Each structure stands twice: as structure tokens, then as C-alpha cells.
mmCIF file of C-alpha atoms in Angstrom:
data_model
loop_
_atom_site.group_PDB
_atom_site.id
_atom_site.type_symbol
_atom_site.label_atom_id
_atom_site.label_comp_id
_atom_site.label_asym_id
_atom_site.label_seq_id
_atom_site.Cartn_x
_atom_site.Cartn_y
_atom_site.Cartn_z
ATOM 1 C CA UNK H 1 -20.412 -86.576 -60.641
ATOM 2 C CA UNK H 2 -18.409 -84.134 -58.471
ATOM 3 C CA UNK H 3 -20.253 -81.201 -60.042
ATOM 4 C CA UNK H 4 -22.603 -79.430 -57.617
ATOM 5 C CA UNK H 5 -26.197 -80.636 -58.100
ATOM 6 C CA UNK H 6 -29.041 -78.142 -57.961
ATOM 7 C CA UNK H 7 -32.749 -78.620 -57.387
ATOM 8 C CA UNK H 8 -35.013 -77.737 -60.359
ATOM 9 C CA UNK H 9 -37.187 -74.867 -59.199
ATOM 10 C CA UNK H 10 -37.058 -72.045 -61.808
ATOM 11 C CA UNK H 11 -35.378 -71.886 -65.206
ATOM 12 C CA UNK H 12 -35.284 -69.434 -68.098
ATOM 13 C CA UNK H 13 -35.213 -70.401 -71.809
ATOM 14 C CA UNK H 14 -32.625 -69.018 -74.237
ATOM 15 C CA UNK H 15 -35.313 -68.669 -76.966
ATOM 16 C CA UNK H 16 -38.110 -66.973 -75.100
ATOM 17 C CA UNK H 17 -40.236 -67.173 -72.020
ATOM 18 C CA UNK H 18 -43.326 -69.124 -71.145
ATOM 19 C CA UNK H 19 -44.645 -70.994 -68.151
ATOM 20 C CA UNK H 20 -45.304 -74.641 -67.448
ATOM 21 C CA UNK H 21 -46.202 -75.959 -63.997
ATOM 22 C CA UNK H 22 -44.249 -78.978 -62.775
ATOM 23 C CA UNK H 23 -44.533 -80.822 -59.521
ATOM 24 C CA UNK H 24 -41.717 -81.016 -56.993
ATOM 25 C CA UNK H 25 -40.451 -84.556 -57.309
ATOM 26 C CA UNK H 26 -37.344 -83.995 -55.249
ATOM 27 C CA UNK H 27 -35.106 -84.671 -58.279
ATOM 28 C CA UNK H 28 -31.825 -82.831 -58.600
ATOM 29 C CA UNK H 29 -29.908 -82.139 -61.844
ATOM 30 C CA UNK H 30 -26.344 -81.022 -62.620
ATOM 31 C CA UNK H 31 -26.680 -77.392 -63.720
ATOM 32 C CA UNK H 32 -24.376 -77.530 -66.778
ATOM 33 C CA UNK H 33 -25.740 -80.893 -67.967
ATOM 34 C CA UNK H 34 -29.332 -79.633 -67.683
ATOM 35 C CA UNK H 35 -28.547 -76.485 -69.692
ATOM 36 C CA UNK H 36 -26.619 -78.379 -72.372
ATOM 37 C CA UNK H 37 -29.387 -80.862 -73.242
ATOM 38 C CA UNK H 38 -32.543 -78.846 -72.600
ATOM 39 C CA UNK H 39 -31.672 -75.312 -73.722
ATOM 40 C CA UNK H 40 -32.677 -73.791 -70.372
ATOM 41 C CA UNK H 41 -30.505 -71.638 -68.097
ATOM 42 C CA UNK H 42 -30.712 -71.850 -64.329
ATOM 43 C CA UNK H 43 -31.698 -68.581 -62.664
ATOM 44 C CA UNK H 44 -30.360 -67.208 -59.429
ATOM 45 C CA UNK H 45 -32.658 -68.500 -56.696
ATOM 46 C CA UNK H 46 -31.962 -65.447 -54.567
ATOM 47 C CA UNK H 47 -33.839 -63.215 -57.053
ATOM 48 C CA UNK H 48 -36.885 -65.484 -57.216
ATOM 49 C CA UNK H 49 -39.663 -63.521 -55.535
ATOM 50 C CA UNK H 50 -42.432 -66.026 -56.262
ATOM 51 C CA UNK H 51 -43.576 -68.154 -53.342
ATOM 52 C CA UNK H 52 -42.180 -71.648 -53.119
ATOM 53 C CA UNK H 53 -44.408 -74.620 -52.546
ATOM 54 C CA UNK H 54 -45.390 -77.976 -53.905
ATOM 55 C CA UNK H 55 -45.943 -76.621 -57.443
ATOM 56 C CA UNK H 56 -42.865 -75.117 -59.090
ATOM 57 C CA UNK H 57 -43.007 -73.011 -62.241
ATOM 58 C CA UNK H 58 -40.928 -73.585 -65.373
ATOM 59 C CA UNK H 59 -40.510 -70.879 -68.007
ATOM 60 C CA UNK H 60 -40.602 -72.686 -71.354
ATOM 61 C CA UNK H 61 -39.824 -71.491 -74.866
ATOM 62 C CA UNK H 62 -42.677 -69.723 -76.665
ATOM 63 C CA UNK H 63 -41.633 -71.553 -79.829
ATOM 64 C CA UNK H 64 -43.708 -74.492 -78.582
ATOM 65 C CA UNK H 65 -46.927 -72.464 -78.650
ATOM 66 C CA UNK H 66 -47.415 -72.622 -82.431
ATOM 67 C CA UNK H 67 -46.962 -76.419 -82.726
ATOM 68 C CA UNK H 68 -49.314 -76.986 -79.800
ATOM 69 C CA UNK H 69 -52.005 -74.764 -81.322
ATOM 70 C CA UNK H 70 -51.496 -76.489 -84.685
ATOM 71 C CA UNK H 71 -51.934 -79.942 -83.143
ATOM 72 C CA UNK H 72 -55.017 -78.699 -81.304
ATOM 73 C CA UNK H 73 -56.515 -77.429 -84.574
ATOM 74 C CA UNK H 74 -55.761 -80.707 -86.369
ATOM 75 C CA UNK H 75 -57.387 -82.574 -83.493
ATOM 76 C CA UNK H 76 -60.541 -80.500 -83.864
ATOM 77 C CA UNK H 77 -60.681 -81.109 -87.637
ATOM 78 C CA UNK H 78 -60.177 -84.856 -87.144
ATOM 79 C CA UNK H 79 -62.965 -84.914 -84.565
ATOM 80 C CA UNK H 80 -65.306 -83.024 -86.895
ATOM 81 C CA UNK H 81 -64.529 -85.488 -89.688
ATOM 82 C CA UNK H 82 -64.873 -88.688 -87.656
ATOM 83 C CA UNK H 83 -67.918 -87.592 -85.629
ATOM 84 C CA UNK H 84 -69.776 -86.019 -88.575
ATOM 85 C CA UNK H 85 -72.885 -88.126 -87.946
ATOM 86 C CA UNK H 86 -73.254 -86.378 -84.571
ATOM 87 C CA UNK H 87 -71.674 -83.001 -85.315
ATOM 88 C CA UNK H 88 -73.638 -82.288 -88.505
ATOM 89 C CA UNK H 89 -77.124 -82.577 -86.915
ATOM 90 C CA UNK H 90 -75.994 -80.340 -84.058
ATOM 91 C CA UNK H 91 -74.656 -77.666 -86.426
ATOM 92 C CA UNK H 92 -77.789 -77.881 -88.582
ATOM 93 C CA UNK H 93 -79.929 -77.467 -85.480
ATOM 94 C CA UNK H 94 -77.922 -74.463 -84.277
ATOM 95 C CA UNK H 95 -78.108 -72.792 -87.700
ATOM 96 C CA UNK H 96 -81.843 -73.447 -88.026
ATOM 97 C CA UNK H 97 -82.512 -72.174 -84.512
ATOM 98 C CA UNK H 98 -80.537 -68.996 -85.231
ATOM 99 C CA UNK H 99 -82.743 -68.473 -88.290
ATOM 100 C CA UNK H 100 -86.082 -69.232 -86.602
ATOM 101 C CA UNK H 101 -85.434 -67.766 -83.155
ATOM 102 C CA UNK H 102 -86.372 -64.166 -84.152
ATOM 103 C CA UNK H 103 -89.690 -65.453 -85.560
ATOM 104 C CA UNK H 104 -90.455 -67.324 -82.345
ATOM 105 C CA UNK H 105 -89.665 -64.227 -80.267
ATOM 106 C CA UNK H 106 -91.814 -62.052 -82.499
ATOM 107 C CA UNK H 107 -94.746 -64.479 -82.237
ATOM 108 C CA UNK H 108 -94.500 -64.407 -78.456
ATOM 109 C CA UNK H 109 -94.094 -60.646 -78.103
ATOM 110 C CA UNK H 110 -96.696 -59.593 -80.691
ATOM 111 C CA UNK H 111 -99.363 -62.301 -80.435
ATOM 112 C CA UNK H 112 -98.486 -63.956 -77.097
ATOM 113 C CA UNK H 113 -98.085 -67.359 -78.735
ATOM 114 C CA UNK H 114 -96.304 -69.727 -76.311
ATOM 115 C CA UNK H 115 -92.795 -70.637 -77.390
ATOM 116 C CA UNK H 116 -93.576 -74.354 -77.287
ATOM 117 C CA UNK H 117 -96.425 -73.989 -79.790
ATOM 118 C CA UNK H 118 -94.723 -71.538 -82.160
ATOM 119 C CA UNK H 119 -91.506 -73.591 -82.144
ATOM 120 C CA UNK H 120 -93.441 -76.748 -82.996
ATOM 121 C CA UNK H 121 -95.266 -74.967 -85.831
ATOM 122 C CA UNK H 122 -92.049 -73.641 -87.390
ATOM 123 C CA UNK H 123 -90.272 -76.997 -87.087
ATOM 124 C CA UNK H 124 -93.221 -78.734 -88.769
ATOM 125 C CA UNK H 125 -93.148 -76.126 -91.542
ATOM 126 C CA UNK H 126 -89.450 -76.815 -92.112
ATOM 127 C CA UNK H 127 -90.135 -80.557 -92.199
ATOM 128 C CA UNK H 128 -93.022 -80.077 -94.625
ATOM 129 C CA UNK H 129 -90.817 -77.964 -96.903
ATOM 130 C CA UNK H 130 -88.050 -80.581 -96.925
ATOM 131 C CA UNK H 131 -90.490 -83.417 -97.644
ATOM 132 C CA UNK H 132 -92.269 -81.419 -100.356
ATOM 133 C CA UNK H 133 -89.047 -80.494 -102.141
ATOM 134 C CA UNK H 134 -87.792 -84.072 -101.916
ATOM 135 C CA UNK H 135 -90.994 -85.508 -103.378
ATOM 136 C CA UNK H 136 -91.103 -82.860 -106.108
ATOM 137 C CA UNK H 137 -87.532 -83.498 -107.219
ATOM 138 C CA UNK H 138 -87.047 -87.210 -106.511
ATOM 139 C CA UNK H 139 -89.487 -88.713 -109.027
ATOM 140 C CA UNK H 140 -88.392 -86.654 -112.066
ATOM 141 C CA UNK H 141 -84.754 -87.026 -111.042
ATOM 142 C CA UNK H 142 -84.981 -90.834 -110.957
ATOM 143 C CA UNK H 143 -86.710 -90.826 -114.337
ATOM 144 C CA UNK H 144 -84.007 -88.641 -115.844
ATOM 145 C CA UNK H 145 -81.265 -90.810 -114.374
ATOM 146 C CA UNK H 146 -82.645 -93.648 -116.474
ATOM 147 C CA UNK H 147 -83.205 -91.547 -119.616
ATOM 148 C CA UNK H 148 -79.937 -89.568 -119.691
ATOM 149 C CA UNK H 149 -77.709 -92.470 -120.860
ATOM 150 C CA UNK H 150 -80.148 -93.301 -123.648
ATOM 151 C CA UNK H 151 -80.403 -89.652 -124.678
ATOM 152 C CA UNK H 152 -76.642 -89.245 -124.780
ATOM 153 C CA UNK H 153 -76.375 -92.425 -126.842
ATOM 154 C CA UNK H 154 -78.916 -91.099 -129.342
ATOM 155 C CA UNK H 155 -77.042 -87.800 -129.426
ATOM 156 C CA UNK H 156 -73.703 -89.461 -130.126
ATOM 157 C CA UNK H 157 -74.827 -92.341 -132.356
ATOM 158 C CA UNK H 158 -77.122 -90.283 -134.586
ATOM 159 C CA UNK H 159 -76.152 -88.813 -137.952
ATOM 160 C CA UNK H 160 -73.956 -85.897 -136.903
ATOM 161 C CA UNK H 161 -70.404 -84.690 -137.219
ATOM 162 C CA UNK H 162 -69.752 -85.623 -133.600
ATOM 163 C CA UNK H 163 -70.788 -89.224 -134.181
ATOM 164 C CA UNK H 164 -68.641 -89.482 -137.309
ATOM 165 C CA UNK H 165 -65.586 -88.161 -135.462
ATOM 166 C CA UNK H 166 -66.185 -90.606 -132.636
ATOM 167 C CA UNK H 167 -66.469 -93.445 -135.169
ATOM 168 C CA UNK H 168 -63.126 -92.500 -136.731
ATOM 169 C CA UNK H 169 -61.437 -92.376 -133.329
ATOM 170 C CA UNK H 170 -62.925 -95.776 -132.432
ATOM 171 C CA UNK H 171 -61.643 -97.348 -135.642
ATOM 172 C CA UNK H 172 -58.165 -95.964 -135.046
ATOM 173 C CA UNK H 173 -58.184 -97.271 -131.496
ATOM 174 C CA UNK H 174 -59.226 -100.738 -132.662
ATOM 175 C CA UNK H 175 -56.395 -100.829 -135.216
ATOM 176 C CA UNK H 176 -53.839 -99.818 -132.580
ATOM 177 C CA UNK H 177 -55.201 -102.438 -130.206
ATOM 178 C CA UNK H 178 -54.902 -105.186 -132.842
ATOM 179 C CA UNK H 179 -51.311 -104.173 -133.611
ATOM 180 C CA UNK H 180 -50.349 -104.310 -129.955
ATOM 181 C CA UNK H 181 -52.001 -107.711 -129.546
ATOM 182 C CA UNK H 182 -50.053 -109.122 -132.509
ATOM 183 C CA UNK H 183 -46.746 -107.857 -131.099
ATOM 184 C CA UNK H 184 -47.351 -109.259 -127.624
ATOM 185 C CA UNK H 185 -49.028 -112.511 -128.673
ATOM 186 C CA UNK H 186 -45.950 -114.593 -127.884
ATOM 187 C CA UNK H 187 -45.654 -113.229 -124.352
ATOM 188 C CA UNK H 188 -49.315 -113.350 -123.540
ATOM 189 C CA UNK H 189 -50.234 -115.159 -120.358
ATOM 190 C CA UNK H 190 -53.524 -116.385 -119.072
ATOM 191 C CA UNK H 191 -55.092 -113.460 -117.218
ATOM 192 C CA UNK H 192 -56.042 -113.880 -113.592
ATOM 193 C CA UNK H 193 -59.673 -113.212 -112.801
ATOM 194 C CA UNK H 194 -60.255 -111.067 -109.731
ATOM 195 C CA UNK H 195 -63.767 -110.788 -108.316
ATOM 196 C CA UNK H 196 -64.514 -107.819 -106.081
ATOM 197 C CA UNK H 197 -67.542 -108.187 -103.852
ATOM 198 C CA UNK H 198 -69.067 -104.817 -103.048
ATOM 199 C CA UNK H 199 -72.492 -103.574 -102.114
ATOM 200 C CA UNK H 200 -74.718 -102.519 -104.972
ATOM 201 C CA UNK H 201 -75.423 -98.855 -105.482
ATOM 202 C CA UNK H 202 -78.984 -99.412 -104.271
ATOM 203 C CA UNK H 203 -77.778 -100.749 -100.915
ATOM 204 C CA UNK H 204 -75.335 -97.865 -100.572
ATOM 205 C CA UNK H 205 -78.090 -95.410 -101.456
ATOM 206 C CA UNK H 206 -80.441 -96.929 -98.893
ATOM 207 C CA UNK H 207 -77.727 -96.777 -96.228
ATOM 208 C CA UNK H 208 -77.035 -93.116 -96.931
ATOM 209 C CA UNK H 209 -80.763 -92.354 -97.001
ATOM 210 C CA UNK H 210 -81.273 -94.092 -93.650
ATOM 211 C CA UNK H 211 -78.388 -92.173 -92.069
ATOM 212 C CA UNK H 212 -79.665 -88.931 -93.586
ATOM 213 C CA UNK H 213 -83.179 -89.442 -92.212
ATOM 214 C CA UNK H 214 -81.810 -90.248 -88.750
ATOM 215 C CA UNK H 215 -79.605 -87.145 -88.807
ATOM 216 C CA UNK H 216 -82.497 -84.980 -90.014
ATOM 217 C CA UNK H 217 -84.761 -86.252 -87.234
ATOM 218 C CA UNK H 218 -82.073 -85.515 -84.645
ATOM 219 C CA UNK H 219 -81.489 -82.035 -86.083
ATOM 220 C CA UNK H 220 -85.205 -81.146 -86.071
ATOM 221 C CA UNK H 221 -85.685 -82.434 -82.528
ATOM 222 C CA UNK H 222 -82.686 -80.464 -81.284
ATOM 223 C CA UNK H 223 -83.912 -77.387 -83.185
ATOM 224 C CA UNK H 224 -87.217 -77.559 -81.329
ATOM 225 C CA UNK H 225 -85.533 -77.722 -77.915
ATOM 226 C CA UNK H 226 -83.154 -74.886 -78.826
ATOM 227 C CA UNK H 227 -86.093 -72.707 -79.893
ATOM 228 C CA UNK H 228 -87.972 -73.470 -76.675
ATOM 229 C CA UNK H 229 -85.175 -73.141 -74.115
ATOM 230 C CA UNK H 230 -82.098 -72.004 -76.044
ATOM 231 C CA UNK H 231 -82.288 -68.430 -74.740
ATOM 232 C CA UNK H 232 -82.380 -69.691 -71.160
ATOM 233 C CA UNK H 233 -79.329 -71.843 -71.862
ATOM 234 C CA UNK H 234 -77.441 -68.849 -73.278
ATOM 235 C CA UNK H 235 -78.370 -66.668 -70.295
ATOM 236 C CA UNK H 236 -77.224 -69.326 -67.818
ATOM 237 C CA UNK H 237 -73.954 -69.632 -69.714
ATOM 238 C CA UNK H 238 -73.416 -65.874 -69.795
ATOM 239 C CA UNK H 239 -73.954 -65.595 -66.028
ATOM 240 C CA UNK H 240 -70.938 -67.838 -65.468
ATOM 241 C CA UNK H 241 -68.627 -65.563 -67.480
ATOM 242 C CA UNK H 242 -66.741 -62.520 -66.231
ATOM 243 C CA UNK H 243 -68.698 -59.281 -66.490
ATOM 244 C CA UNK H 244 -66.464 -57.834 -69.219
ATOM 245 C CA UNK H 245 -67.080 -60.875 -71.463
ATOM 246 C CA UNK H 246 -70.855 -61.092 -71.145
ATOM 247 C CA UNK H 247 -71.606 -58.320 -73.632
ATOM 248 C CA UNK H 248 -69.280 -59.922 -76.198
ATOM 249 C CA UNK H 249 -71.080 -63.285 -76.053
ATOM 250 C CA UNK H 250 -74.523 -61.670 -76.264
ATOM 251 C CA UNK H 251 -73.380 -59.471 -79.161
ATOM 252 C CA UNK H 252 -72.031 -62.507 -81.042
ATOM 253 C CA UNK H 253 -75.353 -64.340 -80.604
ATOM 254 C CA UNK H 254 -77.428 -61.346 -81.685
ATOM 255 C CA UNK H 255 -75.259 -60.510 -84.702
ATOM 256 C CA UNK H 256 -75.192 -64.159 -85.822
ATOM 257 C CA UNK H 257 -78.982 -64.342 -85.730
ATOM 258 C CA UNK H 258 -79.351 -61.047 -87.549
ATOM 259 C CA UNK H 259 -76.833 -61.690 -90.306
ATOM 260 C CA UNK H 260 -77.904 -65.277 -91.010
ATOM 261 C CA UNK H 261 -81.555 -64.190 -91.185
ATOM 262 C CA UNK H 262 -80.684 -61.287 -93.493
ATOM 263 C CA UNK H 263 -78.473 -63.418 -95.725
ATOM 264 C CA UNK H 264 -80.855 -66.355 -96.124
ATOM 265 C CA UNK H 265 -83.910 -64.096 -96.373
ATOM 266 C CA UNK H 266 -82.624 -61.875 -99.172
ATOM 267 C CA UNK H 267 -80.923 -64.770 -100.934
ATOM 268 C CA UNK H 268 -84.105 -66.834 -100.682
ATOM 269 C CA UNK H 269 -86.169 -64.092 -102.332
ATOM 270 C CA UNK H 270 -83.655 -63.652 -105.154
ATOM 271 C CA UNK H 271 -83.413 -67.408 -105.690
ATOM 272 C CA UNK H 272 -87.210 -67.655 -105.752
ATOM 273 C CA UNK H 273 -87.312 -65.070 -108.526
ATOM 274 C CA UNK H 274 -84.514 -66.784 -110.461
ATOM 275 C CA UNK H 275 -86.073 -70.239 -110.072
ATOM 276 C CA UNK H 276 -89.530 -69.059 -111.140
ATOM 277 C CA UNK H 277 -88.172 -67.281 -114.204
ATOM 278 C CA UNK H 278 -86.002 -70.275 -115.133
ATOM 279 C CA UNK H 279 -89.020 -72.571 -114.896
ATOM 280 C CA UNK H 280 -90.983 -70.273 -117.204
ATOM 281 C CA UNK H 281 -88.113 -70.270 -119.719
ATOM 282 C CA UNK H 282 -87.945 -74.079 -119.654
ATOM 283 C CA UNK H 283 -91.716 -74.239 -120.197
ATOM 284 C CA UNK H 284 -91.520 -71.781 -123.095
ATOM 285 C CA UNK H 285 -88.872 -73.773 -125.002
ATOM 286 C CA UNK H 286 -90.664 -77.071 -124.398
ATOM 287 C CA UNK H 287 -88.460 -78.827 -121.849
ATOM 288 C CA UNK H 288 -90.159 -81.598 -119.857
ATOM 289 C CA UNK H 289 -90.816 -80.966 -116.140
ATOM 290 C CA UNK H 290 -90.094 -77.218 -116.258
ATOM 291 C CA UNK H 291 -91.175 -76.695 -112.642
ATOM 292 C CA UNK H 292 -88.584 -79.211 -111.454
ATOM 293 C CA UNK H 293 -85.754 -77.517 -113.342
ATOM 294 C CA UNK H 294 -86.795 -74.122 -112.005
ATOM 295 C CA UNK H 295 -86.871 -75.518 -108.463
ATOM 296 C CA UNK H 296 -83.461 -77.171 -108.839
ATOM 297 C CA UNK H 297 -81.971 -73.991 -110.350
ATOM 298 C CA UNK H 298 -83.300 -71.885 -107.479
ATOM 299 C CA UNK H 299 -82.048 -74.288 -104.798
ATOM 300 C CA UNK H 300 -78.640 -74.691 -106.440
ATOM 301 C CA UNK H 301 -78.028 -70.956 -106.175
ATOM 302 C CA UNK H 302 -77.768 -71.304 -102.406
ATOM 303 C CA UNK H 303 -74.299 -72.708 -103.189
ATOM 304 C CA UNK H 304 -72.252 -69.716 -104.387
ATOM 305 C CA UNK H 305 -70.432 -70.151 -107.704
ATOM 306 C CA UNK H 306 -70.675 -73.954 -107.842
ATOM 307 C CA UNK H 307 -74.479 -73.893 -107.859
ATOM 308 C CA UNK H 308 -74.552 -71.719 -110.965
ATOM 309 C CA UNK H 309 -72.113 -74.018 -112.780
ATOM 310 C CA UNK H 310 -74.165 -77.057 -111.790
ATOM 311 C CA UNK H 311 -77.426 -75.504 -112.999
ATOM 312 C CA UNK H 312 -75.970 -74.432 -116.354
ATOM 313 C CA UNK H 313 -74.531 -77.922 -116.935
ATOM 314 C CA UNK H 314 -77.824 -79.561 -116.010
ATOM 315 C CA UNK H 315 -79.898 -77.284 -118.281
ATOM 316 C CA UNK H 316 -77.443 -77.833 -121.136
ATOM 317 C CA UNK H 317 -77.680 -81.630 -120.899
ATOM 318 C CA UNK H 318 -81.469 -81.630 -120.609
ATOM 319 C CA UNK H 319 -81.839 -79.227 -123.535
ATOM 320 C CA UNK H 320 -79.450 -81.224 -125.736
ATOM 321 C CA UNK H 321 -81.362 -84.447 -125.063
ATOM 322 C CA UNK H 322 -84.883 -83.045 -125.331
ATOM 323 C CA UNK H 323 -84.607 -80.530 -128.203
ATOM 324 C CA UNK H 324 -83.530 -80.810 -131.840
ATOM 325 C CA UNK H 325 -82.499 -77.305 -132.874
ATOM 326 C CA UNK H 326 -79.169 -75.994 -131.632
ATOM 327 C CA UNK H 327 -80.432 -72.457 -131.009
ATOM 328 C CA UNK H 328 -83.278 -73.828 -128.871
ATOM 329 C CA UNK H 329 -80.810 -75.918 -126.879
ATOM 330 C CA UNK H 330 -78.960 -72.731 -125.920
ATOM 331 C CA UNK H 331 -82.005 -70.743 -124.723
ATOM 332 C CA UNK H 332 -82.444 -72.311 -121.263
ATOM 333 C CA UNK H 333 -78.770 -72.344 -120.133
ATOM 334 C CA UNK H 334 -77.996 -68.926 -121.605
ATOM 335 C CA UNK H 335 -81.220 -67.484 -120.172
ATOM 336 C CA UNK H 336 -80.347 -68.785 -116.715
ATOM 337 C CA UNK H 337 -76.802 -67.437 -117.053
ATOM 338 C CA UNK H 338 -78.041 -63.999 -118.070
ATOM 339 C CA UNK H 339 -80.635 -63.928 -115.285
ATOM 340 C CA UNK H 340 -78.084 -65.009 -112.686
ATOM 341 C CA UNK H 341 -75.642 -62.364 -113.900
ATOM 342 C CA UNK H 342 -78.327 -59.682 -113.733
ATOM 343 C CA UNK H 343 -79.351 -60.648 -110.216
ATOM 344 C CA UNK H 344 -75.724 -60.976 -109.157
ATOM 345 C CA UNK H 345 -74.843 -57.453 -110.259
ATOM 346 C CA UNK H 346 -77.610 -55.861 -108.156
ATOM 347 C CA UNK H 347 -78.303 -58.246 -105.242
ATOM 348 C CA UNK H 348 -75.348 -60.572 -104.669
ATOM 349 C CA UNK H 349 -72.787 -57.768 -104.083
ATOM 350 C CA UNK H 350 -75.044 -56.376 -101.380
ATOM 351 C CA UNK H 351 -75.411 -59.765 -99.695
ATOM 352 C CA UNK H 352 -71.778 -60.891 -99.894
ATOM 353 C CA UNK H 353 -70.238 -57.438 -99.671
ATOM 354 C CA UNK H 354 -72.208 -55.490 -97.099
ATOM 355 C CA UNK H 355 -73.447 -58.316 -94.938
ATOM 356 C CA UNK H 356 -70.486 -60.672 -95.077
ATOM 357 C CA UNK H 357 -67.625 -58.457 -96.246
ATOM 358 C CA UNK H 358 -65.490 -61.550 -96.872
ATOM 359 C CA UNK H 359 -63.076 -61.976 -99.732
ATOM 360 C CA UNK H 360 -64.602 -64.173 -102.475
ATOM 361 C CA UNK H 361 -61.463 -66.309 -102.450
ATOM 362 C CA UNK H 362 -62.137 -67.230 -98.813
ATOM 363 C CA UNK H 363 -65.753 -68.089 -99.636
ATOM 364 C CA UNK H 364 -64.693 -70.258 -102.577
ATOM 365 C CA UNK H 365 -62.050 -72.088 -100.526
ATOM 366 C CA UNK H 366 -64.489 -72.582 -97.635
ATOM 367 C CA UNK H 367 -66.993 -74.257 -99.993
ATOM 368 C CA UNK H 368 -64.377 -76.794 -101.069
ATOM 369 C CA UNK H 369 -63.114 -77.280 -97.503
ATOM 370 C CA UNK H 370 -66.484 -77.921 -95.856
ATOM 371 C CA UNK H 371 -67.544 -79.996 -98.859
ATOM 372 C CA UNK H 372 -64.439 -82.164 -98.456
ATOM 373 C CA UNK H 373 -65.064 -82.444 -94.718
ATOM 374 C CA UNK H 374 -68.813 -83.156 -94.721
ATOM 375 C CA UNK H 375 -69.847 -83.777 -98.316
ATOM 376 C CA UNK H 376 -72.888 -82.095 -99.913
ATOM 377 C CA UNK H 377 -74.216 -80.927 -96.535
ATOM 378 C CA UNK H 378 -70.919 -79.166 -95.898
ATOM 379 C CA UNK H 379 -71.230 -77.364 -99.237
ATOM 380 C CA UNK H 380 -74.666 -76.068 -98.225
ATOM 381 C CA UNK H 381 -73.434 -75.023 -94.779
ATOM 382 C CA UNK H 382 -70.248 -73.330 -96.002
ATOM 383 C CA UNK H 383 -71.609 -69.791 -96.377
ATOM 384 C CA UNK H 384 -73.751 -69.774 -93.169
ATOM 385 C CA UNK H 385 -70.766 -71.115 -91.249
ATOM 386 C CA UNK H 386 -68.553 -68.393 -92.691
ATOM 387 C CA UNK H 387 -71.175 -65.867 -91.576
ATOM 388 C CA UNK H 388 -70.951 -67.073 -87.970
ATOM 389 C CA UNK H 389 -67.145 -67.313 -88.111
ATOM 390 C CA UNK H 390 -66.991 -63.761 -89.453
ATOM 391 C CA UNK H 391 -69.121 -62.499 -86.547
ATOM 392 C CA UNK H 392 -66.940 -64.295 -83.983
ATOM 393 C CA UNK H 393 -63.692 -62.991 -85.503
ATOM 394 C CA UNK H 394 -65.066 -59.456 -85.633
ATOM 395 C CA UNK H 395 -66.329 -59.330 -82.038
ATOM 396 C CA UNK H 396 -63.326 -60.875 -80.246
ATOM 397 C CA UNK H 397 -60.438 -58.355 -80.049
ATOM 398 C CA UNK H 398 -57.665 -60.977 -80.182
ATOM 399 C CA UNK H 399 -59.116 -62.494 -83.358
ATOM 400 C CA UNK H 400 -59.908 -59.210 -85.095
ATOM 401 C CA UNK H 401 -56.619 -59.229 -87.102
ATOM 402 C CA UNK H 402 -57.735 -62.506 -88.702
ATOM 403 C CA UNK H 403 -61.021 -60.866 -89.664
ATOM 404 C CA UNK H 404 -59.133 -57.988 -91.270
ATOM 405 C CA UNK H 405 -57.094 -60.498 -93.315
ATOM 406 C CA UNK H 406 -60.103 -62.340 -94.753
ATOM 407 C CA UNK H 407 -62.204 -59.203 -95.277
ATOM 408 C CA UNK H 408 -62.540 -57.512 -98.625
#
């Protein structure tokens, strides 16, 4: 082309400004052709006060920033989903260490107990609690899994209005099915048999249990090392940061420890009271294994909203199968609902409002999101994770507007 060719050194976008470093390749472009197909305008090289060298700077449109950040966020979510067998134990270990770290520090400062010994004791206590709860719940749960179908069958097949209505619906369905078969008898073809070979539910359960035990062992081991030398790791990391950012990182760590400990501590006491009272109610009305149902009701309340629904459904099914009178069937679920409402009016607003100050809609959505991403473990971690995220958003000035959006 006869058009003068210019060397690409500095350009300005029509839609905004940004910077992107490119290397000097020695390529030259026609000025008008470059502007027509890229949307950039060549600047006057005489006004360029930046030093020239091997690396040239390109001002790029700021409209690309949002798509790049969006792709980066999607990449993080995909990594968290694919690598959940590694990420989940690490997050569990970090959360557990944030909860136990103040106790380890207190044991060292007050009684001069070495961190290695106190950390080992607390980790063993956590392991003992997990094993004890599993053994206490597993045996009755397996027994009820076998008895629930039979109980529901007795409930539906017995002499009741429900069973009679079901019988009428079944008869109507059979008549409709016979009519359809008579109409399509001439066009009926020999059905093709398809056999699907899948693992039995026992093999799937054993696989999940094996993966869960491996992840739990990794999480407990990492928790121990974080309790022993986690503070040293944080201090070494903070020393590498600029001076104006060191206080922010230390404040985030301290506030995360404090708020998680406060949240789980107060919520644990309230759930202990609710679980104990629920167990006593189940014992009073004559439900089998009342201690198990009280334990499950107390543990389920660690999941906001969904845990209460799960406990009420469970108590309703167990009461309907085990008891005969309708008014006795309603005592356990209604008693748990009333107790949860009473505790929620006085304790839960203080926990979720003062400590977290997050809109309940955000909490509810986060439970579904982390549950979709990581399953039941994600549901349990949803609120502690939101606690840490809230602290980070509140302490970093650039992210504080996001905190103000999700706050109450």
C-alpha cells in the first residue's frame, strides 16, 4: 500500500483507557487500517513522554476488564468444584484452626502448655466427638432406614380415609391403563429390554465413606500443623507485604477467629439446649431412641433454615410411624417448632444480626450455592464461610461497597 506505515508504539482507545504491555516485534501497520479494525487511534509520538525501550505500552479499552474478571471468577469456581477432594479438607482445616487457635494460645499463655501438646489434645477431642456422634447416630439411623418403608406401608394400607382414597385412585388408574392398552393393542410392538449395569448403593456408600474418611484424616492432620505453626506462617507472610497492608491482614485474621468462635460458641450452646429439650419431649411422648432424635435435631440447627425444616419433617415421620393418636403425633414436631421459634426470637437475631449483619437472603442463597458446589459439607460450611467473607469484605476498602450491599 502507498499509505504511510507507522510503527505500533502507543495507541489510545475510543471507548476508554487501560494498559497492556506488548513487545516490540518490529511490525509496522497502516494507521487508518489499524484504527478501522481495532478501534484504537494512533497518538502523536511527539507528545509521548514515557521512555521508549523494548517493552511498549498499549492503552486498551476498560470494557475488557469486566469479562476478564468474570472469566477469572468462573475459573475459580470450576477449580473449587473439580478439586473438591483437596479443597474441602483444606477449608475444613482452616476453619477448625480458626476456631481452636484462641484455645491453644490461652493454654500456652495461662498454663504454659506447649503448642504441640495442646494442639494434639484438641485435635483428638474433635476426632473423638466426630466418632462418638457417628456411632450414636449411625446404628439407629440404619435401623430406621429399614423400618420406615414398612411403617409407611402400614400407615397407608391400614383402615383409614387415606388408604381408601389411595385405593380409589389406584382403581381409576388401572381402568385407564386397561383402556389405553385396548386402544393400542393393534400397534403394540415387542418392547426392547435395556439392562443398565451400575454399582449397588452399598458400593457407592462405601466409596463415599472411604473418600470421606481420607478427607477427614487430611483435614485433621492439616489442622494440627496449622495450630502448631500457623501463626508463624501468617507472620512470615505479613512481613513480605507492604507496611500499609500488614495491619489489614492481621485484622482480618483476628476478626475471623473472633467472629467464628463467637458464632459457633453461642450457636452451639443454643443448639445444645434445643437438642436436649427435644430429646426429653420425644422421651415423654414415647418415641423410640429419643436421645438420637434430640442429637439430630440439635446438629441440624447448625444449618440455618433448612436444618429446622429437616428436623420437623423427620420428627413428623417418626411420630406418625411410632404413635397411634393424631394429637400425640403432633407433640414432637410442634414442640420442636415452638422451641426453635422461642430460641430464634432471643438468640438467633443476636448471632445473625449483630455478629454477621448479613441479609438473610444472602445467607439462604449461600447455603444453596455451597451445597450445590460441595454437597452436604458445603451446606455445613456455608455460614462459617460467609462469616469469613464478611470480614474480608469489611476490612478491605475496595471491597467495602460489596459488604454494604449484602449487609442488613
